[in-house]
Structures are given as C-alpha cells and as structure tokens.
Tab-separated table of C-alpha atoms in Angstrom:
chain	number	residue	atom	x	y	z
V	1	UNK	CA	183.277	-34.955	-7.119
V	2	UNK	CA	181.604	-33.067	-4.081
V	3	UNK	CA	181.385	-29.631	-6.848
V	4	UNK	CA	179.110	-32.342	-8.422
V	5	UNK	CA	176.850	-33.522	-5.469
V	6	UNK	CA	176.877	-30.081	-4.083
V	7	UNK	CA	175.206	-29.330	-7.927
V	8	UNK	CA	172.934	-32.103	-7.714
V	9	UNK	CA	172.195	-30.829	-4.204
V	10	UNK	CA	171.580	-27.152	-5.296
V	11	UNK	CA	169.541	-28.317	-8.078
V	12	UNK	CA	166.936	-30.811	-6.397
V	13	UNK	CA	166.620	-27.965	-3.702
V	14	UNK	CA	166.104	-25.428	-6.305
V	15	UNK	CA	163.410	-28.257	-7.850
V	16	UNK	CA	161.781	-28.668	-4.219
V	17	UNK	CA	161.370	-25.127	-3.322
V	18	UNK	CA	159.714	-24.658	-6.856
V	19	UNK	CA	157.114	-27.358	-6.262
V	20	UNK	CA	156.448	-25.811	-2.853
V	21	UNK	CA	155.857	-22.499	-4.883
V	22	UNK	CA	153.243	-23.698	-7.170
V	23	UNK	CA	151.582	-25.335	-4.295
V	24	UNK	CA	151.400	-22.444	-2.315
V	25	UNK	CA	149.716	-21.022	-5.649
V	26	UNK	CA	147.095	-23.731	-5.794
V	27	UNK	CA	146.416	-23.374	-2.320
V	28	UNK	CA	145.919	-18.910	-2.913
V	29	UNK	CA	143.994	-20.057	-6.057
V	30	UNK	CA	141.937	-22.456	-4.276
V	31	UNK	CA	141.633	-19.939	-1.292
V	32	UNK	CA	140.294	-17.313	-3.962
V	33	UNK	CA	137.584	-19.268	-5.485
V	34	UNK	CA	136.243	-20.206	-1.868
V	35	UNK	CA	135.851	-16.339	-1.051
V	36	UNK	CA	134.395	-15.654	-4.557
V	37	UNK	CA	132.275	-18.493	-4.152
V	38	UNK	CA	131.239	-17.004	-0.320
V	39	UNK	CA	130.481	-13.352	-2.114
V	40	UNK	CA	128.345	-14.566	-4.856
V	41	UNK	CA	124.438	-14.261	-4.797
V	42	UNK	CA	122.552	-16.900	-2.887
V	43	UNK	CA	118.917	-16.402	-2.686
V	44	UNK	CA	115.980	-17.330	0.210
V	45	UNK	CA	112.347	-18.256	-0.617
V	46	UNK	CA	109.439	-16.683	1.004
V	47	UNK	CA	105.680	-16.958	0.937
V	48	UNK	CA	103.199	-14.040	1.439
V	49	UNK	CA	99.322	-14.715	2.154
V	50	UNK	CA	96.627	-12.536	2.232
V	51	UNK	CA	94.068	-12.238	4.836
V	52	UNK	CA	90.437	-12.566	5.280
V	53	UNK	CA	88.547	-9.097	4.448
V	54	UNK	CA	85.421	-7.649	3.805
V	55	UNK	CA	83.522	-5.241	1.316
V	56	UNK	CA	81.550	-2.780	2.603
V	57	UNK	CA	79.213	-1.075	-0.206
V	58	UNK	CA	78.267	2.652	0.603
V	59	UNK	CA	74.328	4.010	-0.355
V	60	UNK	CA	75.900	5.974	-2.885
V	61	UNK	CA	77.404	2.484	-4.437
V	62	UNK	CA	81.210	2.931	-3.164
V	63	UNK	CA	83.115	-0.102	-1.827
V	64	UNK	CA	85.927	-0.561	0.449
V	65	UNK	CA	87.514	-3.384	1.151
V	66	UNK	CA	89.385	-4.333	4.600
V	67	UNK	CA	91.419	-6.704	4.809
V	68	UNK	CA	92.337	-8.296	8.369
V	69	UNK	CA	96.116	-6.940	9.732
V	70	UNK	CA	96.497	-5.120	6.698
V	71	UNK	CA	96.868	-1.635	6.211
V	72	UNK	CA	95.384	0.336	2.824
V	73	UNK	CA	97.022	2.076	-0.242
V	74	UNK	CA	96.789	5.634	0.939
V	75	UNK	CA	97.499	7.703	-2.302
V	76	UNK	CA	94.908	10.892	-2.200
V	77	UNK	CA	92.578	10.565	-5.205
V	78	UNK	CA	93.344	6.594	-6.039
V	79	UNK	CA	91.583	3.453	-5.282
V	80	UNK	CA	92.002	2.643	-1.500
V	81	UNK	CA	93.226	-1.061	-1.291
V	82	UNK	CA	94.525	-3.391	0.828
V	83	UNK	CA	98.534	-3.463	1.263
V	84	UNK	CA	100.923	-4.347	4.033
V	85	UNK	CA	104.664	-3.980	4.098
V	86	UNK	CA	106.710	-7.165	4.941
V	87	UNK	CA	110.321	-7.145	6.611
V	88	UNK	CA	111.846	-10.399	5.279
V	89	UNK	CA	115.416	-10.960	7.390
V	90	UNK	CA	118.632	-12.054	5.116
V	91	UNK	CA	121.381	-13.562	7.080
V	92	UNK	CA	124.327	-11.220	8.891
V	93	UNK	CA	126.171	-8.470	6.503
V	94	UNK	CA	123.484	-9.326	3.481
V	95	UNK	CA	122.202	-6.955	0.859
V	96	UNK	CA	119.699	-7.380	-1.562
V	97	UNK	CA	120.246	-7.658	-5.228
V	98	UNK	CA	116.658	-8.327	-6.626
V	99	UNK	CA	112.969	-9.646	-5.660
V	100	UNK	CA	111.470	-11.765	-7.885
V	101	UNK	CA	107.833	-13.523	-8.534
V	102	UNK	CA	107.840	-17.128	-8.789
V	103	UNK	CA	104.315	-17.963	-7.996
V	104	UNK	CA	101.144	-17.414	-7.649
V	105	UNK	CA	97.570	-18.111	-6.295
V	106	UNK	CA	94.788	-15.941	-7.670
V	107	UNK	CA	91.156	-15.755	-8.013
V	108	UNK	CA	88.425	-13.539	-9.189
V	109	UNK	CA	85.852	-11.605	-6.852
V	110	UNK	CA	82.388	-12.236	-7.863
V	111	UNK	CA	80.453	-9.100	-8.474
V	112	UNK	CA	81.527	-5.174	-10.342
V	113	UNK	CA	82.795	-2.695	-8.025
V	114	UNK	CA	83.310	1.183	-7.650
V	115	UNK	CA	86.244	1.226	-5.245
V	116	UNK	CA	86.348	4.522	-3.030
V	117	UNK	CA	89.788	6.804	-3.199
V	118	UNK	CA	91.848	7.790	-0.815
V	119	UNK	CA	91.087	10.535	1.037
V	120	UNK	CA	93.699	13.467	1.268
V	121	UNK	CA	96.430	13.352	4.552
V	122	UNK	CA	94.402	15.949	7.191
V	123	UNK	CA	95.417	17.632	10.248
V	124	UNK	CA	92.108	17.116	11.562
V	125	UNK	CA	90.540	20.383	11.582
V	126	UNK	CA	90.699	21.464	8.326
V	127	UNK	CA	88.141	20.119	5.472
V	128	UNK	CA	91.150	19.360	2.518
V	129	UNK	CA	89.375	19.052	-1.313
V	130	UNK	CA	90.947	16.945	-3.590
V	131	UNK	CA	90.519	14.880	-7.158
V	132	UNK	CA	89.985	11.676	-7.825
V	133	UNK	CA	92.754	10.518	-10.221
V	134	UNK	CA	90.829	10.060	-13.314
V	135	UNK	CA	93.671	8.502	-15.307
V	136	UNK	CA	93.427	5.598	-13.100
V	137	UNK	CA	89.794	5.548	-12.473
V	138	UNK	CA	89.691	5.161	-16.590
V	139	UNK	CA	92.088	2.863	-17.034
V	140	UNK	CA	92.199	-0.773	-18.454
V	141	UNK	CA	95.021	-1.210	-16.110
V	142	UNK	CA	94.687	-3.108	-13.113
V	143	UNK	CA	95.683	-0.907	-9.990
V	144	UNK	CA	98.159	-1.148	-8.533
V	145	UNK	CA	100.051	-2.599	-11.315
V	146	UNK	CA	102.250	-4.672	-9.352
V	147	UNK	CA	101.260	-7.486	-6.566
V	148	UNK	CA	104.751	-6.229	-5.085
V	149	UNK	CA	107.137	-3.766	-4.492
V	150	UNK	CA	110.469	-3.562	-3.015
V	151	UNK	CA	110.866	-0.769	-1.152
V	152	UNK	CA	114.587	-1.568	0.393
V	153	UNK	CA	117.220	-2.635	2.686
V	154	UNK	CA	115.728	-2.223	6.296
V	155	UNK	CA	118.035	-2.091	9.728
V	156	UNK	CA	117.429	-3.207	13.145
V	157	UNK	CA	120.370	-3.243	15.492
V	158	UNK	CA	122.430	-6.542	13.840
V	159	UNK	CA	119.387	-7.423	11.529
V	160	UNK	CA	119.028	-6.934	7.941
V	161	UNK	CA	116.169	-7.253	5.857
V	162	UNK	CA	114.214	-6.849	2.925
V	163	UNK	CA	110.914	-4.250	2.866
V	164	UNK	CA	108.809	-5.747	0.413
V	165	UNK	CA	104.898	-4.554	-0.245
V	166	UNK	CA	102.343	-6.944	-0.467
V	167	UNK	CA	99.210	-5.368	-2.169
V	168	UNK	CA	96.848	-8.314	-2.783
V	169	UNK	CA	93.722	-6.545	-4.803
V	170	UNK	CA	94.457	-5.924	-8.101
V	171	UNK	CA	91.174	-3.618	-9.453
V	172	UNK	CA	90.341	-3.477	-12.827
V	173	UNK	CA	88.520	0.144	-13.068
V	174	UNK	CA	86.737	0.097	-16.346
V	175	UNK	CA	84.932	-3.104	-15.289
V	176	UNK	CA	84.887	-3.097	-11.943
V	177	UNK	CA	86.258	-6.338	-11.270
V	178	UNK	CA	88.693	-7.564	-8.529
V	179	UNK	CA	91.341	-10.373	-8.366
V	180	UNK	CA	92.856	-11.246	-5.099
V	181	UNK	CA	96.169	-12.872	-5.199
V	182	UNK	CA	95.990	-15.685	-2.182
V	183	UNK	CA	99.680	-15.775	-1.981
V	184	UNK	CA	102.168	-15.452	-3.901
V	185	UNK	CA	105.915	-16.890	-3.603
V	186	UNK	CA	108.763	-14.440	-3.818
V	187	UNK	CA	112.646	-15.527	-4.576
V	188	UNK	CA	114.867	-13.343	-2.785
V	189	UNK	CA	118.913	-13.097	-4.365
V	190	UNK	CA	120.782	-11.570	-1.821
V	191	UNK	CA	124.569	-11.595	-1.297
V	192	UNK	CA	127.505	-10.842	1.882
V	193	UNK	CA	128.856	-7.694	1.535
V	194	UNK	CA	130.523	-7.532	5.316
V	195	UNK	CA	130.962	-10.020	8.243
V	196	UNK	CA	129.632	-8.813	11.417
V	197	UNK	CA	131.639	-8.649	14.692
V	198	UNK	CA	131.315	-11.517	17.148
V	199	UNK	CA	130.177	-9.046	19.691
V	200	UNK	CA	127.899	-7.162	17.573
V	201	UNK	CA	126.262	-11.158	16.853
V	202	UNK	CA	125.993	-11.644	20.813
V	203	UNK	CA	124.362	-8.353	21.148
V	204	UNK	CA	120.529	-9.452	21.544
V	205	UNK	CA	118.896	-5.930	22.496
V	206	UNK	CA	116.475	-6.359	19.772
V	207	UNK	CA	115.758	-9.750	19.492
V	208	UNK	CA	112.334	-10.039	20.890
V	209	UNK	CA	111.637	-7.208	18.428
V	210	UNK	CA	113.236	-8.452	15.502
V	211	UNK	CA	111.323	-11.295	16.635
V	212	UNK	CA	108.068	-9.602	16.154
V	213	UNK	CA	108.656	-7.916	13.015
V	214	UNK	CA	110.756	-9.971	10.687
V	215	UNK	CA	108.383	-12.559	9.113
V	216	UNK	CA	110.813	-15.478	9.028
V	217	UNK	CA	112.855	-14.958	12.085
V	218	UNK	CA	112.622	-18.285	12.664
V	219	UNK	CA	114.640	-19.377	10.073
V	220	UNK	CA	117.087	-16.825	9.804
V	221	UNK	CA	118.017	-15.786	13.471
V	222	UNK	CA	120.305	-18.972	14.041
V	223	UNK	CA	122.685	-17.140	11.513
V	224	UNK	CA	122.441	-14.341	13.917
V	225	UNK	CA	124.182	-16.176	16.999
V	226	UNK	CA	128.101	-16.079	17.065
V	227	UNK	CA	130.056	-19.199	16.342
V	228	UNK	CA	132.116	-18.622	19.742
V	229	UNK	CA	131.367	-17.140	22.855
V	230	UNK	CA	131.627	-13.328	22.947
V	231	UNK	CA	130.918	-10.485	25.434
V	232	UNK	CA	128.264	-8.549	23.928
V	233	UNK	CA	128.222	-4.796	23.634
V	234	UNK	CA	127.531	-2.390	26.507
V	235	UNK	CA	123.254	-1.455	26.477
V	236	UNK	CA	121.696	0.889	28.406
V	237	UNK	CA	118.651	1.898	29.681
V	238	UNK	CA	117.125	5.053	28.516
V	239	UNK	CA	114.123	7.340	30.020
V	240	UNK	CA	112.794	9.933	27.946
C-alpha cells in the first residue's frame, strides 16, 4: 500500500514539475517575442520646409538663387542650387534602415531661367578654369534628380541621427523652368541595435549642442535621459 502512494506520489510530482517546464517555456517564448518585437523597425516622421529666397539675374542673363539659411549645391560645372543638410535625431542605440518620401508641397516658379554653375573649389590666388557640365545643362532631367538624399548615420557624444539633404529647386535645363518643393514629409524606419549605458545617458556635455543642431531635439531628447539616477562620465576642460 505505501509502494502505491509513494507511486502516485512520484507520478503527480513527475506531472507537476512537467507543467512547471512548459511554463517556464511559455514564459522564454513569450520573453523572445518581446525582444524581437523591441529589435524590429519602428519609424519617426519628420517635416522639412524651405525658406524664403531670391533670384538674382546677371547682365549676361545668369540667375542664382539664395535661399535664406541654406547653403548651395557646390558641384564645379553644375547648376548652383539651394540645399541644406538636416541632422534628424533617432532615439538611444538607433540605426537607420531607410528614408522615405511621403509627401509633398510643390509649385512652379513663374518665368525661364539660365541657372549659373558652380564655380571650381579655389585656394584663392589662383584663377582655376573649368567646364560647365553640358550633359546636365542639356538635359530633360530635372537637377538634382532627387528632393533628398541620405547621406548617413551621424554621431554626437550619446546622439544619433540621420544626415538627410534637403535640395528644394528642382531645374528643368532645357526649359528653364523651376519647381520649388515647400516641404516635403519624410518617414524615417529606424531600429535598436545597442542599449546605451546609464552613465553614458546622464552624460549631457553636448546637449546644448545637440540642441542646436538636431532638428527635432525636442521630441527625441527625453529618450536621451536615464530611467534612474546615474553618475555621469568624467568631462574635462580642454585649451588648445
């Protein structure tokens, strides 16, 4: 009779520590999603606007155009245009896996235009000759042929983010005209590829510079403070 129990006993032990088995399982297999779920893609939605600009017509009939904070496409021999490069933050330990267009808010500039090249780089002594790219200058083609580039990861300190070229005038060379693209709304897929230190989170050396150069700071830089109270790392003070 106890051989029995002691069977019975063995038996629903043998059933219990089973069960607890396959729960642990779940629990690994639930565990597993979560951290797939935490590495896949997400994605962040920015807006980029032009500026104001103006176009300045040369006596013999070449046009400029400068466009306020903006810089120009500086490629000796092509159309100089307006462009700027954007640093768009992703949150802590993100990379970028693509840039896409989603919108867009375009019109046409009145008039026909014969937009001036780029001069060549010079070390300003030396006159430096060079060709106007014909290929473009007889193209169909708008130029540039994108509204955007992506040009890459960018680091500063803790902050990650996105370089991404806005070049607003598209020029149409065989006729002269111009479109400006108002704005245009980019969808950024990004994912986590490491998980930053608490202290390397505290460390806020750059943060009135990130502050000044990442366009939406604002609504990234909360993802930038530690959840728990950390010494930051050691800065110092350098004189050169």
């Amino acid at each position: 009779m106890k051989k029995k129990i002691l069977g019975i006993f063995v038996c629903m032990l043998l059933i219990a520590t089973a069960f607890s088995v396959i729960g642990l399982a779940e629990d690994d297999k639930i565990k597993a999603v979560t951290i797939l779920a935490e590495k896949e893609s997400r994605s962040l939605i920015v807006t980029l606007e032009s500026e104001p600009y103006t176009i300045t017509t040369s006596f013999d009939d070449k046009t400029e155009i400068n466009m306020i904070e903006y810089g120009s496409i500086l490629i000796p021999g092509n159309p100089k245009l307006p462009s700027k490069i954007f640093n768009i933050g992703v949150p802590p330990g993100g990379e970028v896996v693509s840039v896409e267009l989603i919108s867009e808010n375009h019109e046409v500039i009145p008039g026909s235009y014969n937009i001036v090249p780029a001069p060549p780089f010079s070390n300003g002594v030396d006159t430096v000759k060079y060709d106007v790219n014909e290929e473009i200058y007889s193209s169909l083609d708008p130029y540039p042929t994108t509204v955007f580039d992506y040009l890459g990861m960018g680091q500063l300190r803790k902050y990650s983010f996105a370089r991404v070229r806005f070049s607003p005038i598209s020029y149409f060379p065989i006729s002269g005209k111009l479109k400006i693209y108002k704005e245009i709304t980019l969808k950024i897929d990004y994912k986590i590829v490491k998980e930053l230190s608490s202290e390397l989170l505290a460390d806020r050396t750059m943060d009135d510079t990130a502050s000044e150069i990442i366009i939406n700071y604002q609504s990234i830089y909360q993802s930038y403070i530690p959840s728990s109270p950390s010494h930051p790392l050691d800065t110092y003070d350098y004189v050169i």
